[in-house]
Short mmCIF file of C-alpha atoms in Angstrom, two decimals:
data_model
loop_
_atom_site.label_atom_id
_atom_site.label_comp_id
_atom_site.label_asym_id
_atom_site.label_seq_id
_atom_site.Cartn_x
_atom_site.Cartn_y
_atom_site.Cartn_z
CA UNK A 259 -81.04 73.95 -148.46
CA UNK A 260 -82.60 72.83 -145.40
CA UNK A 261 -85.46 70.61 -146.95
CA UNK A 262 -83.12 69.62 -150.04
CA UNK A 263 -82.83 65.48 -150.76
CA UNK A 264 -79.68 65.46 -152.56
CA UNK A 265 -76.57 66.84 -151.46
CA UNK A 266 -75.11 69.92 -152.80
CA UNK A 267 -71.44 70.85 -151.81
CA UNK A 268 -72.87 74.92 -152.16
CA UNK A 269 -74.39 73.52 -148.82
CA UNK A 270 -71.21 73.37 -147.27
CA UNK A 271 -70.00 76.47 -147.96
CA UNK A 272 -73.20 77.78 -146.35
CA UNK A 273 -71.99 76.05 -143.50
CA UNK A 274 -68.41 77.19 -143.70
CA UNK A 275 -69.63 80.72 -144.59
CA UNK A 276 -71.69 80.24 -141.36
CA UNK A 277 -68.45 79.30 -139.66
CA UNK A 278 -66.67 81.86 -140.42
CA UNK A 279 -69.27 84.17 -139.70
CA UNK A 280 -69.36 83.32 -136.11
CA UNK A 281 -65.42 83.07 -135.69
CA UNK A 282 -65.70 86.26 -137.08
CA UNK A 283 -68.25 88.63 -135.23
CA UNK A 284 -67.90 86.31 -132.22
CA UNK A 285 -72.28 84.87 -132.19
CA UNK A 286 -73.77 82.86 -134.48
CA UNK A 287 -75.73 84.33 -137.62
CA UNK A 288 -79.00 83.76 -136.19
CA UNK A 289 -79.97 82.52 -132.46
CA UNK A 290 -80.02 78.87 -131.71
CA UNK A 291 -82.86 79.18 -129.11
CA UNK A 292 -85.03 80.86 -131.99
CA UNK A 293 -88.11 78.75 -132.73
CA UNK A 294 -87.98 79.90 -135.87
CA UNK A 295 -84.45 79.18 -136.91
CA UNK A 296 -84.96 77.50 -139.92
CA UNK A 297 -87.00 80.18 -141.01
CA UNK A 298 -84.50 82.31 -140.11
CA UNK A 299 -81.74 80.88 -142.15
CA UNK A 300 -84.05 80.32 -144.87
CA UNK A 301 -84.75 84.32 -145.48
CA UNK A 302 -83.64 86.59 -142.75
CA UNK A 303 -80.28 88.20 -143.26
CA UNK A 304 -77.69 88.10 -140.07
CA UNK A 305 -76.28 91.53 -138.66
CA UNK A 306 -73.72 92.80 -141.28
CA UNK A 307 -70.31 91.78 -140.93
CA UNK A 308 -69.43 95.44 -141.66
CA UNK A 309 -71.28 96.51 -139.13
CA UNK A 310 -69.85 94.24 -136.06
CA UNK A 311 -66.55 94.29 -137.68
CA UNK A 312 -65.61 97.30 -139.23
CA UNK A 313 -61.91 96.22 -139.58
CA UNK A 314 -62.32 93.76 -141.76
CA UNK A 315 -61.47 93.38 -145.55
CA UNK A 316 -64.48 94.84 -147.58
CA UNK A 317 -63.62 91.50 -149.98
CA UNK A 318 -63.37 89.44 -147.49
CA UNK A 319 -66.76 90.44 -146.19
CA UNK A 320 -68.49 89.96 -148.88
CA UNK A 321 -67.33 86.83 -149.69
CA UNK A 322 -68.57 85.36 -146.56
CA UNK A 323 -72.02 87.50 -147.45
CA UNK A 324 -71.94 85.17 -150.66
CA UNK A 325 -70.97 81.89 -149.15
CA UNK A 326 -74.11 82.46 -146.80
CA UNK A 327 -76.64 83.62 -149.72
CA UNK A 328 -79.92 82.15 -149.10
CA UNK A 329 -80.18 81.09 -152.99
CA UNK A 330 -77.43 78.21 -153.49
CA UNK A 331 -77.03 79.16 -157.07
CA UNK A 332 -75.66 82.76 -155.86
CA UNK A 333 -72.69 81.16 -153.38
CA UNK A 334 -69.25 80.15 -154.64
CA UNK A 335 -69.93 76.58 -156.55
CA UNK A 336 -66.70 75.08 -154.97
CA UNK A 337 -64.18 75.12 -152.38
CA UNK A 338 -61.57 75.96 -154.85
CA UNK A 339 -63.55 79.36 -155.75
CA UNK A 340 -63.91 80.35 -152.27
CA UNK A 341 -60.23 79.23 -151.52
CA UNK A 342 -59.21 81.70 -155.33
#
């Protein structure tokens, strides 16, 4: 989370899910220039993977979908999930 104290490693795989995102559809999830980006990445929803890549694994689509959920509780808990 963006105002969270305490680190959360569901925070980096936001950030990986993020990552990918952008290696992926070639932009970033939201727009840097944005004023509002971190109200954006707190509760808007990037442009659907599906949608800018329609080749891609459905699976592997969503799994980058959950590795960016906006509630840390819904995104893979560890590396080791998102690696399974």
């Amino acid at each position: 989370r963006l105002d969270a104290t305490a680190h959360d490693p569901r925070g980096d795989i936001y950030g990986l899910g993020a990552t990918l995102y952008f290696l992926l559809a070639g932009r970033p999830p939201f727009a840097a220039d944005d004023p509002d980006l971190p109200g954006k990445i707190r509760s808007a929803e990037p442009a659907s993977l599906t949608a800018l890549r329609p080749d891609l694994p459905p699976d592997f689509v969503s799994l980058v979908s959950r590795m960016m959920a906006k509630q840390p509780d819904r995104r893979p808990g560890t590396v080791y999930e998102v690696e399974a």
